[in-house]
Amino acid sequence: EKSGYQHFMLKEIFEQPKTVFDCLRGRLYADEGKIILSGIEQYLPEITQAERIIIIACGTSWHAGLAAEYFIEETCRIPVEVEYASEFRYRNPIVKKGDVIIAISQSGETADTLVAIEKAKEQGALILGIVNVVGSSIARISHAGAYTHAGPEIGVASTKAFTAQLAVLYLTAFKIAQHRQNISEEKYLMLCKELEAVPEKTAQILQLNEYIETIARKYKDAVSCLFLGRGYNFPIALEGALKLKEISYIHAEGYPAAEMKHGPIALVDEKLPVIFIATKDQYHEKVISNMQEIKARKGKIIAIATEGDTITPALADDVIFVPEADEIISPILNVIPLQLLAYHTGVAKDLDVDKPRNLAKSVTVE
Ligand code: F6R
């Protein structure tokens, strides 16, 4: 069952080159610049003209939604709101005809997400489901949608379902953007090619597995950790923190790097590991200066950086280099080392990484 891997979580992390490939197969034709999403094709005019998009999800799926907010707004120029299903359903939300709701769920059974979209459906919104489990409740109640095709996810912490959710969200965003003629043909083609390259680059990152294990061992006794990122990668900082919490029981928080000085920087001392997502993007210089602010206060820094970039030992204690990618695509790659970091920290602490305490794979009660 675990195909030689010690845990399902590791197996599922390593499946990602294939699961993302499977998710894109028959949907993305990068050379021709064609995206086919048969599940939503019928509703494309409605989606393209949406006044706003509301994304509803919980947990890791919510993080996929938050990442999508950044790239949907950038490429489609449609306002996006990202809602925790549990909050949305109880606050008499304002939903109108013309709104498009995207529900994201691995299991397709999360009670809060299900009830939230039932409500929105009654109020006239179009519901798209991005779901992994075929025939699940959320898939059935949605008007249309796209499956993530990641295969069964056994590990309680979501890994391969998350990257497959992102893959579907990219396809959806680029398809809408092209229809609305919001991005140049050149940029559209570039993004399609970058997306097509994700499985290969994911495989390259997985080769860092043993190196990341050594980093995890070094920091396994930390009491608390911070994960920082900006822009497209801020949601990945949140996801990195959630993975570490779940799997290693180390307290962790994700923040936009620039928010540090508004409070969390008070936590920084020589015992605090701070994980920076510092790949090359429009924020790079700013992230580097955020790193200097942490170093000046003696925090330990683990950086995710772009291959070829020079990050000196004075700036970061440990650096994980990932292949170069466009900033829009970078979140789906940058999350991989964070999944491995969480996994190896949990294993180093001898914890049950496939079944962390107090957690259930699918949350069918509110
Ligand atoms: C975290 C995790 C949870 C789920 C959340 C939503 O690793 O697995 O946060 O993401 O419970 O579950 P789904 O996606 O099944 O609706």
Short mmCIF file of C-alpha atoms and ligand atoms in Angstrom, two decimals:
data_model
loop_
_atom_site.label_atom_id
_atom_site.label_comp_id
_atom_site.label_asym_id
_atom_site.label_seq_id
_atom_site.Cartn_x
_atom_site.Cartn_y
_atom_site.Cartn_z
CA GLU A 1 0.00 0.00 0.00
CA LYS A 2 2.76 2.42 0.94
CA SER A 3 4.83 1.21 -2.04
CA GLY A 4 8.02 1.00 0.02
CA TYR A 5 7.62 4.39 1.68
CA GLN A 6 7.71 4.58 5.45
CA HIS A 7 4.49 6.60 5.60
CA PHE A 8 1.56 7.49 3.38
CA MET A 9 2.42 11.14 3.81
CA LEU A 10 5.86 10.67 2.24
CA LYS A 11 4.42 8.50 -0.51
CA GLU A 12 1.83 11.14 -1.30
CA ILE A 13 4.42 13.95 -1.29
CA PHE A 14 6.48 11.91 -3.75
CA GLU A 15 3.46 11.19 -5.95
CA GLN A 16 3.09 14.87 -6.78
CA PRO A 17 4.98 14.94 -10.10
CA LYS A 18 2.52 12.31 -11.26
CA THR A 19 -0.64 13.67 -9.65
CA VAL A 20 -0.08 17.17 -11.03
CA PHE A 21 0.69 15.63 -14.42
CA ASP A 22 -2.53 13.58 -14.25
CA CYS A 23 -4.46 16.67 -13.27
CA LEU A 24 -3.17 18.59 -16.30
CA ARG A 25 -3.44 15.69 -18.73
CA GLY A 26 -6.09 16.17 -21.40
CA ARG A 27 -6.69 19.69 -20.07
CA LEU A 28 -3.56 21.66 -20.83
CA TYR A 29 -2.04 21.80 -24.32
CA ALA A 30 0.72 24.31 -23.69
CA ASP A 31 2.18 24.28 -27.22
CA GLU A 32 -1.17 25.12 -28.76
CA GLY A 33 -2.11 27.41 -25.90
CA LYS A 34 -5.26 25.41 -25.29
CA ILE A 35 -6.99 24.68 -21.97
CA ILE A 36 -9.94 22.31 -21.92
CA LEU A 37 -12.01 22.06 -18.74
CA SER A 38 -14.97 20.05 -19.93
CA GLY A 39 -16.71 20.25 -16.55
CA ILE A 40 -17.12 24.03 -16.70
CA GLU A 41 -17.12 24.69 -20.47
CA GLN A 42 -20.92 24.96 -20.49
CA TYR A 43 -20.88 27.74 -17.88
CA LEU A 44 -17.95 29.64 -19.33
CA PRO A 45 -19.95 32.70 -20.48
CA GLU A 46 -21.39 33.08 -16.96
CA ILE A 47 -18.03 32.62 -15.28
CA THR A 48 -16.29 35.00 -17.63
CA GLN A 49 -18.84 37.70 -16.86
CA ALA A 50 -18.87 37.11 -13.10
CA GLU A 51 -18.96 40.29 -11.03
CA ARG A 52 -17.01 38.58 -8.34
CA ILE A 53 -15.78 35.17 -7.34
CA ILE A 54 -16.18 33.88 -3.79
CA ILE A 55 -13.98 30.96 -2.83
CA ILE A 56 -15.22 28.82 0.06
CA ALA A 57 -13.16 26.16 1.83
CA CYS A 58 -11.54 25.07 5.10
CA GLY A 59 -7.97 24.37 6.20
CA THR A 60 -5.45 23.51 3.51
CA SER A 61 -8.13 23.84 0.82
CA TRP A 62 -8.72 27.39 2.09
CA HIS A 63 -5.01 28.06 1.56
CA ALA A 64 -5.33 26.88 -2.05
CA GLY A 65 -8.21 29.35 -2.37
CA LEU A 66 -6.16 32.18 -0.90
CA ALA A 67 -3.31 31.44 -3.32
CA ALA A 68 -5.86 31.49 -6.15
CA GLU A 69 -7.16 34.91 -5.07
CA TYR A 70 -3.76 36.37 -5.96
CA PHE A 71 -3.47 34.81 -9.39
CA ILE A 72 -7.14 35.05 -10.39
CA GLU A 73 -7.24 38.75 -9.60
CA GLU A 74 -3.96 39.32 -11.41
CA THR A 75 -4.79 37.37 -14.56
CA CYS A 76 -8.61 37.71 -14.79
CA ARG A 77 -9.15 41.11 -13.12
CA ILE A 78 -12.26 39.76 -11.36
CA PRO A 79 -12.54 40.60 -7.63
CA VAL A 80 -12.10 37.51 -5.47
CA GLU A 81 -13.06 36.91 -1.86
CA VAL A 82 -11.83 33.90 0.07
CA GLU A 83 -14.02 32.72 2.91
CA TYR A 84 -13.73 30.17 5.67
CA ALA A 85 -16.83 28.05 5.11
CA SER A 86 -17.62 28.03 8.84
CA GLU A 87 -17.67 31.83 9.00
CA PHE A 88 -19.45 32.37 5.72
CA ARG A 89 -22.37 30.07 6.46
CA TYR A 90 -23.30 31.72 9.76
CA ARG A 91 -23.13 35.38 8.92
CA ASN A 92 -26.04 35.91 6.56
CA PRO A 93 -23.66 36.45 3.65
CA ILE A 94 -24.48 38.69 0.73
CA VAL A 95 -24.69 36.56 -2.38
CA LYS A 96 -26.35 37.56 -5.62
CA LYS A 97 -27.04 36.14 -9.02
CA GLY A 98 -23.92 36.87 -11.04
CA ASP A 99 -21.64 35.72 -8.24
CA VAL A 100 -19.59 32.65 -8.90
CA ILE A 101 -18.75 30.47 -5.92
CA ILE A 102 -15.80 28.13 -6.06
CA ALA A 103 -15.91 25.45 -3.36
CA ILE A 104 -12.62 23.64 -2.78
CA SER A 105 -12.54 20.34 -0.91
CA GLN A 106 -10.38 17.26 -1.04
CA SER A 107 -12.94 14.97 0.58
CA GLY A 108 -16.01 16.67 -0.84
CA GLU A 109 -17.67 15.96 2.52
CA THR A 110 -16.59 18.82 4.78
CA ALA A 111 -19.82 19.79 6.55
CA ASP A 112 -19.20 23.54 6.76
CA THR A 113 -18.25 23.81 3.10
CA LEU A 114 -21.24 21.76 2.05
CA VAL A 115 -23.75 23.86 4.00
CA ALA A 116 -22.12 27.12 2.89
CA ILE A 117 -22.56 26.28 -0.78
CA GLU A 118 -26.09 24.98 -0.26
CA LYS A 119 -26.95 28.44 1.10
CA ALA A 120 -25.22 30.28 -1.72
CA LYS A 121 -26.96 28.08 -4.26
CA GLU A 122 -30.36 28.99 -2.80
CA GLN A 123 -29.42 32.66 -3.22
CA GLY A 124 -28.82 32.22 -6.93
CA ALA A 125 -25.04 31.86 -7.23
CA LEU A 126 -23.34 29.53 -9.66
CA ILE A 127 -21.43 26.87 -7.73
CA LEU A 128 -18.23 25.34 -9.08
CA GLY A 129 -16.70 22.48 -7.13
CA ILE A 130 -13.01 21.67 -7.11
CA VAL A 131 -13.07 18.30 -5.44
CA ASN A 132 -10.86 15.23 -5.22
CA VAL A 133 -13.31 12.49 -4.25
CA VAL A 134 -15.48 11.59 -7.21
CA GLY A 135 -19.21 11.52 -6.52
CA SER A 136 -18.83 13.15 -3.08
CA SER A 137 -21.53 15.42 -1.62
CA ILE A 138 -19.87 18.70 -2.65
CA ALA A 139 -19.28 17.39 -6.18
CA ARG A 140 -22.94 16.42 -6.42
CA ILE A 141 -24.39 19.68 -5.15
CA SER A 142 -22.19 21.87 -7.40
CA HIS A 143 -23.57 23.05 -10.76
CA ALA A 144 -20.26 22.28 -12.42
CA GLY A 145 -16.63 21.82 -11.58
CA ALA A 146 -13.41 19.99 -12.09
CA TYR A 147 -11.99 17.03 -10.26
CA THR A 148 -8.43 17.23 -9.02
CA HIS A 149 -7.61 13.59 -9.97
CA ALA A 150 -4.99 13.24 -7.22
CA GLY A 151 -6.12 9.71 -6.27
CA PRO A 152 -7.00 8.67 -2.71
CA GLU A 153 -5.20 10.72 -0.07
CA ILE A 154 -4.64 8.57 3.03
CA GLY A 155 -2.31 10.75 5.12
CA VAL A 156 -4.46 12.99 7.29
CA ALA A 157 -2.43 16.06 6.36
CA SER A 158 -3.25 17.15 2.86
CA THR A 159 -0.31 17.28 0.41
CA LYS A 160 -0.96 16.00 -3.08
CA ALA A 161 -4.58 17.15 -2.98
CA PHE A 162 -3.35 20.70 -2.32
CA THR A 163 -1.03 20.85 -5.34
CA ALA A 164 -3.75 19.31 -7.51
CA GLN A 165 -6.20 21.97 -6.28
CA LEU A 166 -3.71 24.65 -7.27
CA ALA A 167 -3.23 23.03 -10.68
CA VAL A 168 -6.99 23.12 -11.36
CA LEU A 169 -7.22 26.69 -10.08
CA TYR A 170 -4.41 27.78 -12.43
CA LEU A 171 -6.15 26.13 -15.38
CA THR A 172 -9.42 27.82 -14.46
CA ALA A 173 -7.80 31.24 -13.99
CA PHE A 174 -5.82 31.14 -17.23
CA LYS A 175 -8.84 29.92 -19.17
CA ILE A 176 -11.02 32.77 -17.86
CA ALA A 177 -8.23 35.31 -18.36
CA GLN A 178 -7.86 34.31 -21.98
CA HIS A 179 -11.62 34.46 -22.56
CA ARG A 180 -11.83 37.91 -21.03
CA GLN A 181 -8.76 38.97 -22.99
CA ASN A 182 -7.23 40.26 -19.81
CA ILE A 183 -3.75 39.01 -20.49
CA SER A 184 -1.65 39.17 -23.63
CA GLU A 185 -1.42 36.04 -25.74
CA GLU A 186 2.28 36.03 -24.96
CA LYS A 187 1.78 36.01 -21.20
CA TYR A 188 -0.97 33.39 -21.51
CA LEU A 189 1.32 31.09 -23.50
CA MET A 190 4.16 31.68 -21.05
CA LEU A 191 1.93 30.74 -18.09
CA CYS A 192 0.69 27.60 -19.87
CA LYS A 193 4.31 26.53 -20.48
CA GLU A 194 5.27 27.30 -16.88
CA LEU A 195 2.35 25.22 -15.63
CA GLU A 196 3.28 22.35 -17.93
CA ALA A 197 6.79 22.38 -16.41
CA VAL A 198 5.52 21.94 -12.83
CA PRO A 199 5.67 18.10 -12.66
CA GLU A 200 9.30 18.08 -13.84
CA LYS A 201 10.34 20.85 -11.44
CA THR A 202 8.49 19.13 -8.59
CA ALA A 203 10.54 16.00 -9.27
CA GLN A 204 13.72 18.09 -9.05
CA ILE A 205 12.67 19.55 -5.69
CA LEU A 206 11.96 16.06 -4.33
CA GLN A 207 15.63 15.23 -4.86
CA LEU A 208 16.31 17.55 -1.92
CA ASN A 209 14.49 15.14 0.40
CA GLU A 210 17.58 14.02 2.33
CA TYR A 211 18.95 17.52 2.63
CA ILE A 212 15.63 18.75 4.01
CA GLU A 213 15.67 15.87 6.48
CA THR A 214 18.98 17.18 7.90
CA ILE A 215 17.44 20.63 8.33
CA ALA A 216 14.39 19.14 10.05
CA ARG A 217 16.59 17.26 12.52
CA LYS A 218 18.45 20.43 13.34
CA TYR A 219 15.32 22.35 14.32
CA LYS A 220 13.09 19.56 15.65
CA ASP A 221 13.21 20.79 19.24
CA ALA A 222 12.03 24.29 18.41
CA VAL A 223 9.08 25.41 20.51
CA SER A 224 7.75 27.78 17.90
CA CYS A 225 8.38 28.68 14.26
CA LEU A 226 7.42 31.51 11.94
CA PHE A 227 6.74 31.15 8.21
CA LEU A 228 6.98 34.32 6.16
CA GLY A 229 6.24 35.11 2.55
CA ARG A 230 4.81 37.91 0.46
CA GLY A 231 2.42 38.20 -2.45
CA TYR A 232 1.77 34.95 -4.29
CA ASN A 233 3.67 33.09 -1.60
CA PHE A 234 2.02 34.50 1.50
CA PRO A 235 -0.63 31.73 1.38
CA ILE A 236 2.20 29.20 1.11
CA ALA A 237 3.64 30.57 4.36
CA LEU A 238 0.27 29.85 5.99
CA GLU A 239 0.22 26.35 4.54
CA GLY A 240 3.80 25.65 5.65
CA ALA A 241 2.88 26.67 9.19
CA LEU A 242 -0.27 24.52 9.20
CA LYS A 243 1.65 21.46 7.96
CA LEU A 244 4.31 21.86 10.64
CA LYS A 245 1.71 22.30 13.40
CA GLU A 246 -0.27 19.25 12.38
CA ILE A 247 2.63 16.90 11.87
CA SER A 248 5.23 17.96 14.46
CA TYR A 249 3.03 19.69 17.09
CA ILE A 250 5.41 22.65 17.00
CA HIS A 251 3.58 25.92 17.35
CA ALA A 252 3.86 27.71 14.03
CA GLU A 253 2.42 30.81 12.48
CA GLY A 254 2.41 32.11 8.94
CA TYR A 255 2.53 35.83 8.26
CA PRO A 256 2.99 38.19 5.37
CA ALA A 257 6.67 39.08 5.81
CA ALA A 258 5.94 42.81 6.01
CA GLU A 259 3.55 42.31 8.94
CA MET A 260 6.45 41.24 11.15
CA LYS A 261 7.16 44.72 12.35
CA HIS A 262 3.54 45.13 13.42
CA GLY A 263 3.88 42.65 16.25
CA PRO A 264 5.35 39.20 15.65
CA ILE A 265 8.93 40.48 15.52
CA ALA A 266 8.69 40.67 19.32
CA LEU A 267 8.95 36.86 19.32
CA VAL A 268 12.30 36.76 17.54
CA ASP A 269 15.32 35.55 19.51
CA GLU A 270 18.17 33.10 18.89
CA LYS A 271 15.86 30.16 19.51
CA LEU A 272 13.23 31.04 16.90
CA PRO A 273 13.49 29.41 13.46
CA VAL A 274 11.98 31.63 10.77
CA ILE A 275 11.23 30.05 7.43
CA PHE A 276 11.29 32.54 4.57
CA ILE A 277 9.89 31.96 1.12
CA ALA A 278 12.41 34.07 -0.73
CA THR A 279 12.26 32.94 -4.35
CA LYS A 280 12.88 35.53 -7.08
CA ASP A 281 9.79 37.66 -7.63
CA GLN A 282 8.70 41.28 -7.59
CA TYR A 283 9.08 41.35 -3.79
CA HIS A 284 12.54 39.82 -3.66
CA GLU A 285 14.46 42.86 -2.46
CA LYS A 286 11.86 43.55 0.19
CA VAL A 287 11.94 39.95 1.43
CA ILE A 288 15.73 40.13 1.68
CA SER A 289 15.45 43.19 3.88
CA ASN A 290 12.83 41.41 6.01
CA MET A 291 15.39 38.62 6.43
CA GLN A 292 18.00 41.15 7.54
CA GLU A 293 15.56 42.41 10.17
CA ILE A 294 15.26 38.88 11.59
CA LYS A 295 19.01 38.27 11.46
CA ALA A 296 19.67 41.54 13.29
CA ARG A 297 17.62 40.03 16.14
CA LYS A 298 19.49 36.72 16.00
CA GLY A 299 16.64 34.60 14.65
CA LYS A 300 17.56 31.42 12.76
CA ILE A 301 16.64 31.59 9.08
CA ILE A 302 15.73 28.80 6.72
CA ALA A 303 15.21 30.22 3.23
CA ILE A 304 13.54 28.79 0.16
CA ALA A 305 15.42 30.50 -2.67
CA THR A 306 15.75 30.34 -6.43
CA GLU A 307 18.61 28.26 -7.86
CA GLY A 308 21.47 30.52 -8.85
CA ASP A 309 20.59 33.22 -6.35
CA THR A 310 23.30 34.07 -3.86
CA ILE A 311 22.11 34.00 -0.29
CA THR A 312 25.04 34.39 2.08
CA PRO A 313 25.43 32.42 5.31
CA ALA A 314 25.22 35.79 7.07
CA LEU A 315 21.67 36.11 5.81
CA ALA A 316 20.34 32.55 6.13
CA ASP A 317 21.46 29.58 8.21
CA ASP A 318 20.06 27.06 5.75
CA VAL A 319 18.99 27.54 2.15
CA ILE A 320 16.79 25.25 0.08
CA PHE A 321 17.24 26.04 -3.61
CA VAL A 322 14.31 25.38 -5.96
CA PRO A 323 14.19 25.67 -9.77
CA GLU A 324 13.40 29.04 -11.26
CA ALA A 325 9.72 29.62 -12.03
CA ASP A 326 7.44 32.52 -12.84
CA GLU A 327 6.20 34.11 -9.62
CA ILE A 328 2.57 33.23 -10.46
CA ILE A 329 3.44 29.53 -10.66
CA SER A 330 5.94 29.52 -7.78
CA PRO A 331 3.49 28.68 -4.95
CA ILE A 332 2.78 25.17 -6.26
CA LEU A 333 6.54 24.48 -6.18
CA ASN A 334 7.50 26.32 -3.00
CA VAL A 335 5.08 24.30 -0.91
CA ILE A 336 6.93 21.04 -1.64
CA PRO A 337 9.99 21.71 0.57
CA LEU A 338 7.65 22.87 3.34
CA GLN A 339 5.70 19.61 3.16
CA LEU A 340 8.98 17.69 3.44
CA LEU A 341 10.16 19.87 6.31
CA ALA A 342 6.96 19.17 8.27
CA TYR A 343 7.13 15.46 7.48
CA HIS A 344 10.75 15.01 8.55
CA THR A 345 10.26 17.08 11.69
CA GLY A 346 7.37 14.81 12.71
CA VAL A 347 9.41 11.68 11.96
CA ALA A 348 12.44 13.05 13.85
CA LYS A 349 10.15 13.52 16.86
CA ASP A 350 8.87 9.97 16.45
CA LEU A 351 5.28 11.07 15.91
CA ASP A 352 2.49 9.36 14.01
CA VAL A 353 2.71 11.55 10.90
CA ASP A 354 -0.04 9.75 9.02
CA LYS A 355 -2.51 10.14 11.88
CA PRO A 356 -1.70 13.23 13.94
CA ARG A 357 -3.51 13.39 17.26
CA ASN A 358 -6.97 14.97 17.40
CA LEU A 359 -7.36 15.19 13.62
CA ALA A 360 -9.73 13.42 11.26
CA LYS A 361 -9.29 13.04 7.53
CA SER A 362 -12.68 14.38 6.75
CA VAL A 363 -14.56 16.76 9.00
CA THR A 364 -18.20 15.87 8.54
CA VAL A 365 -19.36 17.57 11.73
CA GLU A 366 -19.30 21.31 12.24
C1 F6R B 1 -4.75 19.97 6.58
C2 F6R B 1 -6.02 19.34 6.23
C3 F6R B 1 -7.28 20.05 6.59
C4 F6R B 1 -8.25 19.99 5.41
C5 F6R B 1 -9.61 20.58 5.79
C6 F6R B 1 -10.55 20.64 4.61
O1 F6R B 1 -3.66 19.20 6.22
O2 F6R B 1 -6.02 18.29 5.66
O3 F6R B 1 -7.04 21.37 6.96
O4 F6R B 1 -7.68 20.69 4.33
O5 F6R B 1 -10.17 19.82 6.81
O6 F6R B 1 -10.81 19.36 4.11
P1 F6R B 1 -11.43 19.14 2.68
O7 F6R B 1 -10.44 19.64 1.67
O8 F6R B 1 -11.64 17.66 2.56
O9 F6R B 1 -12.71 19.91 2.60
#
